[in-house]
mmCIF file of C-alpha atoms in Angstrom:
data_model
loop_
_atom_site.group_PDB
_atom_site.id
_atom_site.type_symbol
_atom_site.label_atom_id
_atom_site.label_comp_id
_atom_site.label_asym_id
_atom_site.label_seq_id
_atom_site.Cartn_x
_atom_site.Cartn_y
_atom_site.Cartn_z
ATOM 1 C CA LEU A 1 76.236 -32.139 33.435
ATOM 2 C CA THR A 2 74.267 -29.664 36.849
ATOM 3 C CA ARG A 3 73.601 -27.070 34.216
ATOM 4 C CA LEU A 4 72.992 -29.711 31.033
ATOM 5 C CA GLY A 5 69.980 -30.451 32.382
ATOM 6 C CA PRO A 6 68.461 -26.678 32.825
ATOM 7 C CA ALA A 7 69.261 -26.000 29.444
ATOM 8 C CA VAL A 8 67.967 -28.601 28.058
ATOM 9 C CA ARG A 9 64.739 -27.964 29.703
ATOM 10 C CA ARG A 10 64.886 -23.934 28.783
ATOM 11 C CA ALA A 11 65.250 -25.424 24.703
ATOM 12 C CA LEU A 12 62.411 -28.586 25.152
ATOM 13 C CA GLN A 13 60.221 -24.893 26.112
ATOM 14 C CA GLU A 14 61.533 -22.566 23.243
ATOM 15 C CA ALA A 15 61.299 -24.978 20.942
ATOM 16 C CA ALA A 16 57.583 -25.655 21.873
ATOM 17 C CA GLU A 17 56.797 -22.803 22.545
ATOM 18 C CA ARG A 18 57.789 -22.056 18.675
ATOM 19 C CA SER A 19 55.311 -25.224 17.882
ATOM 20 C CA ALA A 20 52.893 -23.735 19.635
ATOM 21 C CA ARG A 21 53.551 -19.891 17.806
ATOM 22 C CA GLN A 22 53.907 -21.435 14.308
ATOM 23 C CA ASN A 23 50.586 -23.461 15.050
ATOM 24 C CA ALA A 24 48.411 -20.363 15.994
ATOM 25 C CA GLU A 25 50.485 -18.198 12.816
ATOM 26 C CA GLU A 26 49.158 -21.001 10.180
ATOM 27 C CA THR A 27 45.983 -21.611 11.962
ATOM 28 C CA LEU A 28 45.598 -18.073 11.846
ATOM 29 C CA LYS A 29 46.632 -17.984 8.683
ATOM 30 C CA GLN A 30 43.576 -20.339 7.190
ATOM 31 C CA SER A 31 41.485 -18.912 9.514
ATOM 32 C CA GLU A 32 41.790 -15.408 7.081
ATOM 33 C CA ALA A 33 42.466 -16.847 4.218
ATOM 34 C CA TYR A 34 38.823 -18.887 5.367
ATOM 35 C CA PHE A 35 37.246 -15.558 5.599
ATOM 36 C CA ARG A 36 38.948 -13.059 2.805
ATOM 37 C CA THR A 37 37.008 -16.709 0.445
ATOM 38 C CA LEU A 38 34.171 -16.705 2.430
ATOM 39 C CA THR A 39 33.606 -11.996 2.163
ATOM 40 C CA GLU A 40 34.654 -12.831 -1.906
ATOM 41 C CA ASN A 41 32.273 -14.487 -2.779
ATOM 42 C CA THR A 42 29.123 -13.093 -1.013
ATOM 43 C CA SER A 43 26.782 -10.804 -2.005
ATOM 44 C CA ASP A 44 26.664 -9.136 1.151
ATOM 45 C CA LEU A 45 28.870 -6.385 1.882
ATOM 46 C CA ILE A 46 30.627 -7.267 4.519
ATOM 47 C CA ALA A 47 32.994 -4.081 6.413
ATOM 48 C CA LEU A 48 34.799 -4.429 9.550
ATOM 49 C CA LEU A 49 34.710 -1.134 11.902
ATOM 50 C CA THR A 50 37.236 0.398 14.578
ATOM 51 C CA ARG A 51 35.434 2.250 17.836
ATOM 52 C CA THR A 52 35.130 5.600 15.887
ATOM 53 C CA GLY A 53 34.031 4.302 12.702
ATOM 54 C CA VAL A 54 37.409 3.665 10.495
ATOM 55 C CA ILE A 55 36.898 1.157 8.196
ATOM 56 C CA GLN A 56 39.545 -1.422 7.967
ATOM 57 C CA TYR A 57 38.098 -3.715 5.847
ATOM 58 C CA VAL A 58 35.226 -3.834 3.336
ATOM 59 C CA SER A 59 35.018 -7.105 1.475
ATOM 60 C CA PRO A 60 34.752 -6.978 -2.721
ATOM 61 C CA SER A 61 30.620 -6.437 -3.050
ATOM 62 C CA VAL A 62 31.173 -2.823 -2.312
ATOM 63 C CA GLN A 63 32.041 -2.717 -6.258
ATOM 64 C CA HIS A 64 28.664 -4.664 -6.484
ATOM 65 C CA ILE A 65 26.486 -2.628 -4.573
ATOM 66 C CA LEU A 66 27.596 0.859 -4.507
ATOM 67 C CA GLY A 67 29.990 1.364 -7.290
ATOM 68 C CA TYR A 68 33.743 1.371 -5.089
ATOM 69 C CA GLU A 69 36.715 0.241 -5.055
ATOM 70 C CA GLU A 70 37.706 -1.180 -1.847
ATOM 71 C CA ARG A 71 40.829 1.033 -1.267
ATOM 72 C CA ASP A 72 37.991 3.779 -2.320
ATOM 73 C CA LEU A 73 36.788 2.995 1.463
ATOM 74 C CA LEU A 74 39.066 2.261 3.650
ATOM 75 C CA SER A 75 40.841 4.090 6.308
ATOM 76 C CA LYS A 76 37.608 6.101 5.720
ATOM 77 C CA THR A 77 34.626 6.612 8.217
ATOM 78 C CA TRP A 78 31.868 4.718 7.178
ATOM 79 C CA ASP A 79 29.637 7.625 6.860
ATOM 80 C CA ALA A 80 30.836 8.603 4.510
ATOM 81 C CA TYR A 81 28.459 7.143 2.508
ATOM 82 C CA VAL A 82 25.709 7.112 4.049
ATOM 83 C CA SER A 83 22.548 10.251 3.080
ATOM 84 C CA PRO A 84 23.317 13.322 4.614
ATOM 85 C CA THR A 85 19.152 13.020 5.797
ATOM 86 C CA ASP A 86 20.872 9.538 7.707
ATOM 87 C CA ASN A 87 23.981 10.842 8.997
ATOM 88 C CA MET A 88 22.099 11.876 12.779
ATOM 89 C CA VAL A 89 20.029 8.686 12.931
ATOM 90 C CA THR A 90 23.469 6.471 11.549
ATOM 91 C CA THR A 91 26.074 8.030 14.295
ATOM 92 C CA ARG A 92 23.891 7.855 17.249
ATOM 93 C CA PHE A 93 23.497 4.228 16.213
ATOM 94 C CA PHE A 94 27.207 4.055 16.352
ATOM 95 C CA ALA A 95 27.693 4.956 19.416
ATOM 96 C CA SER A 96 25.447 3.222 20.582
ATOM 97 C CA ILE A 97 26.431 -0.368 19.571
ATOM 98 C CA CYS A 98 30.284 0.307 20.182
ATOM 99 C CA GLN A 99 28.416 0.706 23.694
ATOM 100 C CA GLN A 100 27.445 -3.118 24.341
ATOM 101 C CA VAL A 101 30.176 -5.756 23.911
ATOM 102 C CA GLY A 102 28.710 -8.521 22.109
ATOM 103 C CA ALA A 103 26.077 -6.679 20.572
ATOM 104 C CA ARG A 104 23.272 -7.699 17.565
ATOM 105 C CA HIS A 105 21.841 -5.143 16.321
ATOM 106 C CA ARG A 106 19.797 -4.175 13.141
ATOM 107 C CA LEU A 107 19.003 -0.856 10.722
ATOM 108 C CA GLU A 108 17.794 0.839 7.249
ATOM 109 C CA PHE A 109 19.722 3.336 6.629
ATOM 110 C CA ARG A 110 20.281 5.437 2.897
ATOM 111 C CA GLY A 111 23.568 4.557 1.350
ATOM 112 C CA ARG A 112 24.781 6.720 -1.830
ATOM 113 C CA ARG A 113 26.879 4.637 -3.980
ATOM 114 C CA ARG A 114 29.410 6.072 -6.249
ATOM 115 C CA ASP A 115 27.474 7.439 -9.240
ATOM 116 C CA GLY A 116 25.711 9.467 -6.283
ATOM 117 C CA GLU A 117 22.445 7.513 -6.645
ATOM 118 C CA PHE A 118 20.534 5.613 -2.654
ATOM 119 C CA ARG A 119 20.430 2.467 -2.274
ATOM 120 C CA VAL A 120 18.469 0.796 0.639
ATOM 121 C CA LEU A 121 20.934 -0.934 2.885
ATOM 122 C CA GLU A 122 20.029 -3.143 4.982
ATOM 123 C CA GLY A 123 23.016 -3.776 8.092
ATOM 124 C CA VAL A 124 23.728 -5.786 11.072
ATOM 125 C CA PHE A 125 26.028 -4.862 13.389
ATOM 126 C CA THR A 126 27.441 -6.430 15.485
ATOM 127 C CA ASN A 127 29.667 -5.538 18.037
ATOM 128 C CA LEU A 128 33.059 -7.537 17.940
ATOM 129 C CA LEU A 129 35.372 -5.565 19.401
ATOM 130 C CA ASP A 130 37.013 -7.333 22.342
ATOM 131 C CA ASP A 131 37.005 -10.749 20.109
ATOM 132 C CA PRO A 132 41.503 -10.776 20.181
ATOM 133 C CA VAL A 133 41.355 -10.954 16.583
ATOM 134 C CA LEU A 134 38.644 -8.774 14.511
ATOM 135 C CA CYS A 135 38.689 -6.516 17.526
ATOM 136 C CA SER A 136 36.127 -4.101 15.490
ATOM 137 C CA ILE A 137 32.695 -3.748 14.813
ATOM 138 C CA VAL A 138 31.615 -6.235 12.085
ATOM 139 C CA VAL A 139 29.254 -5.173 10.028
ATOM 140 C CA ASN A 140 26.032 -7.699 6.763
ATOM 141 C CA GLU A 141 25.253 -4.791 4.378
ATOM 142 C CA ARG A 142 23.018 -6.203 1.707
ATOM 143 C CA ASP A 143 20.877 -3.739 -0.695
ATOM 144 C CA VAL A 144 16.875 -3.667 -0.333
ATOM 145 C CA THR A 145 16.176 -0.674 -2.492
ATOM 146 C CA ALA A 146 14.482 -3.445 -4.683
ATOM 147 C CA ARG A 147 11.703 -4.968 -2.198
ATOM 148 C CA ARG A 148 11.130 -1.924 -0.438
ATOM 149 C CA GLN A 149 9.860 -0.413 -3.786
ATOM 150 C CA VAL A 150 8.071 -3.673 -4.262
ATOM 151 C CA GLU A 151 6.436 -3.215 -0.679
ATOM 152 C CA ALA A 152 5.891 0.614 -1.401
ATOM 153 C CA ALA A 153 4.040 -0.654 -4.860
ATOM 154 C CA LEU A 154 2.057 -2.695 -3.070
ATOM 155 C CA GLN A 155 0.577 -0.231 -0.961
ATOM 156 C CA GLU A 156 -0.639 1.829 -2.659
ATOM 157 C CA THR A 157 -1.851 -1.021 -4.937
ATOM 158 C CA ASN A 158 -4.226 -1.847 -1.419
ATOM 159 C CA GLN A 159 -4.813 1.674 -0.955
ATOM 160 C CA ARG A 160 -6.417 2.388 -3.956
ATOM 161 C CA LEU A 161 -7.574 -0.521 -3.263
ATOM 162 C CA GLU A 162 -9.610 0.022 -0.599
ATOM 163 C CA GLU A 163 -10.277 3.621 -1.304
ATOM 164 C CA THR A 164 -12.398 1.878 -5.007
ATOM 165 C CA LEU A 165 -13.981 0.079 -2.103
ATOM 166 C CA ALA A 166 -14.519 2.327 0.127
ATOM 167 C CA THR A 167 -15.976 4.786 -2.761
ATOM 168 C CA GLU A 168 -18.202 1.379 -4.214
ATOM 169 C CA ARG A 169 -19.363 1.203 -0.901
ATOM 170 C CA GLN A 170 -20.486 4.478 -0.941
ATOM 171 C CA LEU A 171 -21.964 4.161 -4.016
ATOM 172 C CA ARG A 172 -23.744 1.392 -2.917
ATOM 173 C CA SER A 173 -25.559 3.159 0.001
ATOM 174 C CA GLU A 174 -26.263 6.469 -2.888
ATOM 175 C CA LEU A 175 -28.056 3.929 -5.082
ATOM 176 C CA HIS A 176 -30.524 2.317 -2.325
ATOM 177 C CA ARG A 177 -30.409 5.558 -0.790
ATOM 178 C CA LEU A 178 -32.136 6.957 -4.241
ATOM 179 C CA SER A 179 -33.822 2.985 -4.780
ATOM 180 C CA THR A 180 -35.759 3.937 -1.548
ATOM 181 C CA GLU A 181 -36.828 6.904 -2.707
ATOM 182 C CA LEU A 182 -38.036 6.500 -6.518
ATOM 183 C CA ARG A 183 -40.436 3.704 -4.822
ATOM 184 C CA ARG A 184 -41.064 6.422 -2.667
ATOM 185 C CA ALA A 185 -41.690 8.439 -5.355
ATOM 186 C CA GLN A 186 -43.527 5.900 -7.464
ATOM 187 C CA GLU A 187 -45.951 5.284 -4.800
ATOM 188 C CA THR A 188 -46.522 9.272 -3.619
ATOM 189 C CA GLU A 189 -47.153 9.094 -7.256
ATOM 190 C CA ARG A 190 -49.381 5.666 -8.307
ATOM 191 C CA THR A 191 -51.674 7.103 -5.044
ATOM 192 C CA ARG A 192 -51.852 10.729 -6.868
ATOM 193 C CA ILE A 193 -52.902 9.539 -10.008
ATOM 194 C CA ALA A 194 -54.970 6.479 -8.608
ATOM 195 C CA ARG A 195 -57.225 9.792 -6.456
ATOM 196 C CA GLU A 196 -57.038 11.532 -9.743
ATOM 197 C CA LEU A 197 -58.762 8.608 -11.874
ATOM 198 C CA HIS A 198 -61.262 7.970 -9.179
ATOM 199 C CA ASP A 199 -62.328 11.860 -8.655
ATOM 200 C CA GLY A 200 -62.000 12.733 -12.238
ATOM 201 C CA VAL A 201 -63.001 10.230 -14.601
ATOM 202 C CA ALA A 202 -63.972 7.744 -12.926
ATOM 203 C CA GLN A 203 -66.634 10.430 -11.458
ATOM 204 C CA THR A 204 -67.044 11.448 -15.336
ATOM 205 C CA LEU A 205 -67.641 8.035 -16.428
ATOM 206 C CA ALA A 206 -70.709 7.278 -14.194
ATOM 207 C CA GLY A 207 -72.410 11.016 -14.931
ATOM 208 C CA VAL A 208 -71.897 9.094 -18.491
ATOM 209 C CA VAL A 209 -73.932 6.611 -17.346
ATOM 210 C CA LEU A 210 -75.961 7.737 -15.247
ATOM 211 C CA HIS A 211 -76.856 10.134 -18.625
ATOM 212 C CA ILE A 212 -77.036 7.417 -20.854
ATOM 213 C CA ASP A 213 -79.842 5.072 -17.858
ATOM 214 C CA PHE A 214 -82.196 8.463 -18.325
ATOM 215 C CA LEU A 215 -82.183 8.604 -21.627
ATOM 216 C CA HIS A 216 -84.452 5.838 -22.430
ATOM 217 C CA THR A 217 -86.648 6.976 -20.218
ATOM 218 C CA VAL A 218 -87.139 10.283 -21.489
ATOM 219 C CA THR A 219 -87.620 9.412 -25.524
ATOM 220 C CA GLU A 220 -90.074 11.091 -26.441
ATOM 221 C CA ASP A 221 -88.698 14.777 -25.756
ATOM 222 C CA PRO A 222 -86.934 15.090 -28.722
ATOM 223 C CA MET A 223 -85.282 19.061 -26.663
ATOM 224 C CA LEU A 224 -84.485 17.217 -23.711
ATOM 225 C CA VAL A 225 -82.561 14.153 -25.334
ATOM 226 C CA LYS A 226 -80.479 16.844 -27.571
ATOM 227 C CA GLU A 227 -79.758 18.110 -23.871
ATOM 228 C CA LEU A 228 -78.828 15.185 -22.680
ATOM 229 C CA LEU A 229 -75.887 14.392 -25.650
ATOM 230 C CA GLY A 230 -74.866 17.452 -25.532
ATOM 231 C CA GLU A 231 -73.889 17.939 -21.780
ATOM 232 C CA MET A 232 -72.797 13.919 -22.141
ATOM 233 C CA LYS A 233 -70.236 14.710 -24.921
ATOM 234 C CA GLU A 234 -68.911 17.972 -22.433
ATOM 235 C CA ALA A 235 -68.472 15.317 -19.823
ATOM 236 C CA LEU A 236 -66.302 12.700 -22.810
ATOM 237 C CA ALA A 237 -64.477 15.264 -23.887
ATOM 238 C CA GLN A 238 -63.503 16.646 -20.304
ATOM 239 C CA ALA A 239 -62.535 12.513 -19.542
ATOM 240 C CA VAL A 240 -60.470 12.588 -22.336
ATOM 241 C CA ILE A 241 -58.065 15.281 -21.452
ATOM 242 C CA ASP A 242 -58.036 14.124 -18.154
ATOM 243 C CA ILE A 243 -56.673 10.271 -19.471
ATOM 244 C CA ARG A 244 -54.239 13.038 -21.974
ATOM 245 C CA ASP A 245 -52.956 13.803 -18.301
ATOM 246 C CA VAL A 246 -52.436 10.851 -17.367
ATOM 247 C CA VAL A 247 -50.261 9.997 -19.761
ATOM 248 C CA TRP A 248 -48.437 12.300 -20.200
ATOM 249 C CA ILE A 249 -47.638 11.977 -16.856
ATOM 250 C CA LEU A 250 -47.222 8.496 -17.254
ATOM 251 C CA ARG A 251 -44.768 9.222 -20.638
ATOM 252 C CA PRO A 252 -41.763 7.469 -20.196
ATOM 253 C CA ALA A 253 -38.349 10.784 -18.893
ATOM 254 C CA THR A 254 -36.184 8.867 -21.922
ATOM 255 C CA LEU A 255 -38.531 10.829 -24.481
ATOM 256 C CA ASP A 256 -38.218 14.042 -23.147
ATOM 257 C CA ASP A 257 -33.942 13.586 -25.273
ATOM 258 C CA PHE A 258 -35.781 13.523 -28.742
#
Protein backbone atom coordinates (compact mmCIF):
# COMPACT_ATOMS: atom_id res chain seq x y z
CA LEU A 1 0.00 0.00 0.00
CA THR A 2 2.92 2.27 0.74
CA ARG A 3 4.20 1.84 -2.81
CA LEU A 4 0.67 2.17 -4.27
CA GLY A 5 0.30 5.84 -3.33
CA PRO A 6 3.22 7.16 -5.46
CA ALA A 7 2.20 4.93 -8.36
CA VAL A 8 -1.31 6.33 -8.29
CA ARG A 9 -0.03 9.87 -8.09
CA ARG A 10 2.34 9.22 -11.00
CA ALA A 11 -0.45 7.67 -13.06
CA LEU A 12 -2.72 10.61 -12.32
CA GLN A 13 0.06 13.04 -13.23
CA GLU A 14 0.79 11.23 -16.50
CA ALA A 15 -2.93 11.18 -17.28
CA ALA A 16 -3.10 14.92 -16.64
CA GLU A 17 -0.06 15.52 -18.85
CA ARG A 18 -1.56 13.40 -21.64
CA SER A 19 -4.81 15.33 -21.37
CA ALA A 20 -2.99 18.66 -21.44
CA ARG A 21 -0.89 17.52 -24.41
CA GLN A 22 -4.01 16.34 -26.26
CA ASN A 23 -5.73 19.66 -25.53
CA ALA A 24 -2.68 21.55 -26.74
CA GLU A 25 -2.50 19.46 -29.89
CA GLU A 26 -6.21 19.98 -30.50
CA THR A 27 -5.84 23.71 -29.93
CA LEU A 28 -2.89 23.79 -32.34
CA LYS A 29 -4.88 21.88 -34.93
CA GLN A 30 -7.78 24.28 -34.55
CA SER A 31 -5.39 27.24 -34.81
CA GLU A 32 -3.78 25.79 -37.92
CA ALA A 33 -7.19 25.12 -39.45
CA TYR A 34 -8.31 28.65 -38.62
CA PHE A 35 -5.10 30.12 -40.02
CA ARG A 36 -5.36 28.10 -43.23
CA THR A 37 -9.04 29.01 -43.67
CA LEU A 38 -8.17 32.64 -43.11
CA THR A 39 -5.25 32.71 -45.55
CA GLU A 40 -6.98 30.64 -48.22
CA ASN A 41 -9.97 32.98 -48.36
CA THR A 42 -8.22 36.31 -48.53
CA SER A 43 -7.16 38.17 -51.65
CA ASP A 44 -3.96 39.34 -49.96
CA LEU A 45 -0.76 37.34 -50.24
CA ILE A 46 0.30 36.02 -46.84
CA ALA A 47 3.72 34.51 -46.29
CA LEU A 48 5.79 33.27 -43.35
CA LEU A 49 9.52 33.90 -43.62
CA THR A 50 12.43 32.63 -41.57
CA ARG A 51 15.06 34.95 -40.17
CA THR A 52 17.08 34.41 -43.36
CA GLY A 53 14.12 35.25 -45.59
CA VAL A 54 13.26 31.68 -46.63
CA ILE A 55 9.58 31.21 -47.43
CA GLN A 56 8.06 28.65 -45.03
CA TYR A 57 4.47 29.24 -46.06
CA VAL A 58 2.69 31.21 -48.78
CA SER A 59 -1.06 31.54 -49.26
CA PRO A 60 -2.83 30.30 -52.42
CA SER A 61 -3.51 33.92 -53.43
CA VAL A 62 0.10 34.04 -54.65
CA GLN A 63 -1.14 32.49 -57.88
CA HIS A 64 -3.60 35.34 -58.48
CA ILE A 65 -1.14 38.08 -57.54
CA LEU A 66 2.16 36.76 -58.92
CA GLY A 67 1.18 33.78 -61.06
CA TYR A 68 3.25 31.28 -59.05
CA GLU A 69 2.11 28.03 -57.52
CA GLU A 70 2.75 27.69 -53.80
CA ARG A 71 5.34 24.98 -54.39
CA ASP A 72 7.27 27.28 -56.75
CA LEU A 73 8.24 29.57 -53.87
CA LEU A 74 8.41 27.32 -50.81
CA SER A 75 11.94 26.95 -49.39
CA LYS A 76 13.16 29.84 -51.57
CA THR A 77 14.13 33.28 -50.31
CA TRP A 78 11.41 35.89 -50.70
CA ASP A 79 13.61 38.12 -52.88
CA ALA A 80 13.16 35.49 -55.63
CA TYR A 81 10.18 37.53 -56.88
CA VAL A 82 11.51 41.00 -55.97
CA SER A 83 12.52 43.29 -58.82
CA PRO A 84 16.32 43.49 -59.14
CA THR A 85 16.14 47.28 -59.01
CA ASP A 86 14.47 47.11 -55.58
CA ASN A 87 16.56 44.25 -54.22
CA MET A 88 19.01 46.42 -52.30
CA VAL A 89 16.22 48.38 -50.59
CA THR A 90 14.24 45.25 -49.67
CA THR A 91 17.37 43.51 -48.34
CA ARG A 92 18.18 46.42 -46.00
CA PHE A 93 14.55 46.64 -44.94
CA PHE A 94 14.31 42.92 -44.11
CA ALA A 95 17.58 42.94 -42.18
CA SER A 96 16.33 45.89 -40.15
CA ILE A 97 12.95 44.40 -39.23
CA CYS A 98 14.56 41.11 -38.21
CA GLN A 99 16.36 43.03 -35.46
CA GLN A 100 13.14 44.58 -34.12
CA VAL A 101 11.10 41.95 -32.28
CA GLY A 102 7.39 42.71 -32.43
CA ALA A 103 7.89 45.53 -34.96
CA ARG A 104 5.53 46.11 -37.86
CA HIS A 105 6.59 48.12 -40.89
CA ARG A 106 5.22 48.85 -44.34
CA LEU A 107 7.22 48.56 -47.56
CA GLU A 108 6.29 49.22 -51.17
CA PHE A 109 8.32 47.46 -53.85
CA ARG A 110 8.01 45.98 -57.32
CA GLY A 111 7.39 42.27 -57.55
CA ARG A 112 8.04 40.18 -60.64
CA ARG A 113 5.24 37.90 -61.79
CA ARG A 114 5.94 34.50 -63.22
CA ASP A 115 5.23 35.87 -66.74
CA GLY A 116 7.89 38.57 -66.24
CA GLU A 117 5.52 41.47 -65.64
CA PHE A 118 6.33 43.75 -62.72
CA ARG A 119 3.62 44.74 -60.26
CA VAL A 120 3.70 47.27 -57.44
CA LEU A 121 3.25 45.45 -54.13
CA GLU A 122 2.50 46.96 -50.75
CA GLY A 123 3.64 44.72 -47.91
CA VAL A 124 3.20 44.84 -44.14
CA PHE A 125 6.00 42.96 -42.36
CA THR A 126 5.52 41.89 -38.73
CA ASN A 127 8.36 40.43 -36.66
CA LEU A 128 6.97 37.42 -34.76
CA LEU A 129 10.27 35.55 -34.52
CA ASP A 130 9.80 35.21 -30.77
CA ASP A 131 6.30 33.77 -31.14
CA PRO A 132 6.45 30.09 -29.99
CA VAL A 133 3.95 28.98 -32.68
CA LEU A 134 4.76 31.09 -35.75
CA CYS A 135 8.41 31.95 -35.08
CA SER A 136 8.64 33.87 -38.35
CA ILE A 137 8.31 37.19 -40.15
CA VAL A 138 4.66 37.45 -41.17
CA VAL A 139 4.15 39.23 -44.48
CA ASN A 140 0.85 40.54 -45.79
CA GLU A 141 1.07 41.83 -49.38
CA ARG A 142 -1.39 43.27 -51.84
CA ASP A 143 -1.17 44.43 -55.44
CA VAL A 144 -1.50 48.23 -55.58
CA THR A 145 -0.42 48.64 -59.22
CA ALA A 146 -3.83 49.87 -60.40
CA ARG A 147 -4.03 52.37 -57.56
CA ARG A 148 -0.56 53.72 -58.29
CA GLN A 149 -1.37 53.99 -62.00
CA VAL A 150 -4.53 55.96 -61.22
CA GLU A 151 -2.60 58.20 -58.84
CA ALA A 152 0.11 58.75 -61.46
CA ALA A 153 -2.52 59.54 -64.12
CA LEU A 154 -4.26 61.92 -61.73
CA GLN A 155 -0.98 63.62 -60.89
CA GLU A 156 -0.16 63.98 -64.58
CA THR A 157 -3.62 65.42 -65.24
CA ASN A 158 -3.23 67.88 -62.38
CA GLN A 159 0.19 68.88 -63.67
CA ARG A 160 -1.19 69.46 -67.18
CA LEU A 161 -4.07 71.43 -65.67
CA GLU A 162 -1.65 73.58 -63.68
CA GLU A 163 0.44 74.14 -66.80
CA THR A 164 -2.70 75.07 -68.73
CA LEU A 165 -3.77 77.48 -66.00
CA ALA A 166 -0.28 78.97 -65.90
CA THR A 167 -0.36 79.41 -69.69
CA GLU A 168 -3.80 80.98 -69.43
CA ARG A 169 -2.55 83.40 -66.78
CA GLN A 170 0.40 84.30 -69.02
CA LEU A 171 -1.94 84.83 -71.97
CA ARG A 172 -4.25 86.98 -69.87
CA SER A 173 -1.29 89.03 -68.71
CA GLU A 174 -0.03 89.38 -72.27
CA LEU A 175 -3.51 90.30 -73.48
CA HIS A 176 -3.79 92.95 -70.77
CA ARG A 177 -0.39 94.35 -71.74
CA LEU A 178 -1.32 94.43 -75.43
CA SER A 179 -4.69 96.02 -74.63
CA THR A 180 -2.93 98.71 -72.59
CA GLU A 181 -0.44 99.36 -75.39
CA LEU A 182 -3.28 99.45 -77.92
CA ARG A 183 -5.23 102.00 -75.89
CA ARG A 184 -2.07 104.08 -75.49
CA ALA A 185 -1.40 103.87 -79.24
CA GLN A 186 -5.01 104.81 -80.00
CA GLU A 187 -4.81 107.85 -77.76
CA THR A 188 -1.52 108.86 -79.37
CA GLU A 189 -3.02 108.43 -82.83
CA ARG A 190 -6.16 110.40 -81.91
CA THR A 191 -4.01 113.22 -80.62
CA ARG A 192 -1.91 113.24 -83.79
CA ILE A 193 -4.97 113.15 -86.08
CA ALA A 194 -6.67 115.90 -84.08
CA ARG A 195 -3.55 118.02 -84.41
CA GLU A 196 -3.30 117.36 -88.14
CA LEU A 197 -6.98 118.24 -88.62
CA HIS A 198 -6.54 121.40 -86.58
CA ASP A 199 -3.32 122.47 -88.25
CA GLY A 200 -4.29 121.35 -91.74
CA VAL A 201 -7.93 121.00 -92.77
CA ALA A 202 -9.32 123.33 -90.09
CA GLN A 203 -6.88 126.09 -91.00
CA THR A 204 -7.57 125.63 -94.70
CA LEU A 205 -11.35 125.80 -94.24
CA ALA A 206 -10.97 128.84 -91.98
CA GLY A 207 -8.97 130.51 -94.74
CA VAL A 208 -11.71 129.69 -97.27
CA VAL A 209 -14.32 131.27 -94.97
CA LEU A 210 -12.19 134.45 -94.77
CA HIS A 211 -11.87 134.52 -98.56
CA ILE A 212 -15.62 134.22 -98.97
CA ASP A 213 -16.21 137.06 -96.54
CA PHE A 214 -13.68 139.17 -98.43
CA LEU A 215 -15.37 138.43 -101.79
CA HIS A 216 -18.46 140.29 -100.63
CA THR A 217 -16.39 143.47 -100.44
CA VAL A 218 -14.67 143.26 -103.85
CA THR A 219 -17.45 142.24 -106.21
CA GLU A 220 -16.70 145.28 -108.40
CA ASP A 221 -13.23 143.92 -109.29
CA PRO A 222 -13.67 140.81 -111.50
CA MET A 223 -9.96 140.11 -111.72
CA LEU A 224 -9.54 140.11 -107.94
CA VAL A 225 -12.63 137.91 -107.53
CA LYS A 226 -11.23 135.46 -110.05
CA GLU A 227 -7.89 135.40 -108.22
CA LEU A 228 -9.56 134.80 -104.87
CA LEU A 229 -11.74 132.02 -106.28
CA GLY A 230 -8.61 130.33 -107.65
CA GLU A 231 -6.95 130.46 -104.25
CA MET A 232 -10.11 129.06 -102.63
CA LYS A 233 -10.21 126.23 -105.17
CA GLU A 234 -6.59 125.29 -104.43
CA ALA A 235 -7.23 125.49 -100.69
CA LEU A 236 -10.33 123.26 -100.95
CA ALA A 237 -8.42 120.78 -103.12
CA GLN A 238 -5.68 120.63 -100.50
CA ALA A 239 -8.34 120.17 -97.80
CA VAL A 240 -9.79 117.23 -99.74
CA ILE A 241 -6.30 115.67 -99.97
CA ASP A 242 -5.76 116.18 -96.24
CA ILE A 243 -9.15 114.62 -95.44
CA ARG A 244 -8.40 111.65 -97.69
CA ASP A 245 -5.08 111.16 -95.87
CA VAL A 246 -6.88 111.11 -92.54
CA VAL A 247 -9.52 108.71 -93.85
CA TRP A 248 -6.75 106.43 -95.14
CA ILE A 249 -5.11 106.40 -91.73
CA LEU A 250 -8.45 105.60 -90.02
CA ARG A 251 -9.40 102.80 -92.39
CA PRO A 252 -9.89 99.29 -90.79
CA ALA A 253 -6.69 97.22 -90.89
CA THR A 254 -8.66 94.22 -92.16
CA LEU A 255 -9.14 96.01 -95.49
CA ASP A 256 -5.40 95.47 -96.13
CA ASP A 257 -6.17 91.76 -96.67
CA PHE A 258 -8.24 92.48 -99.77
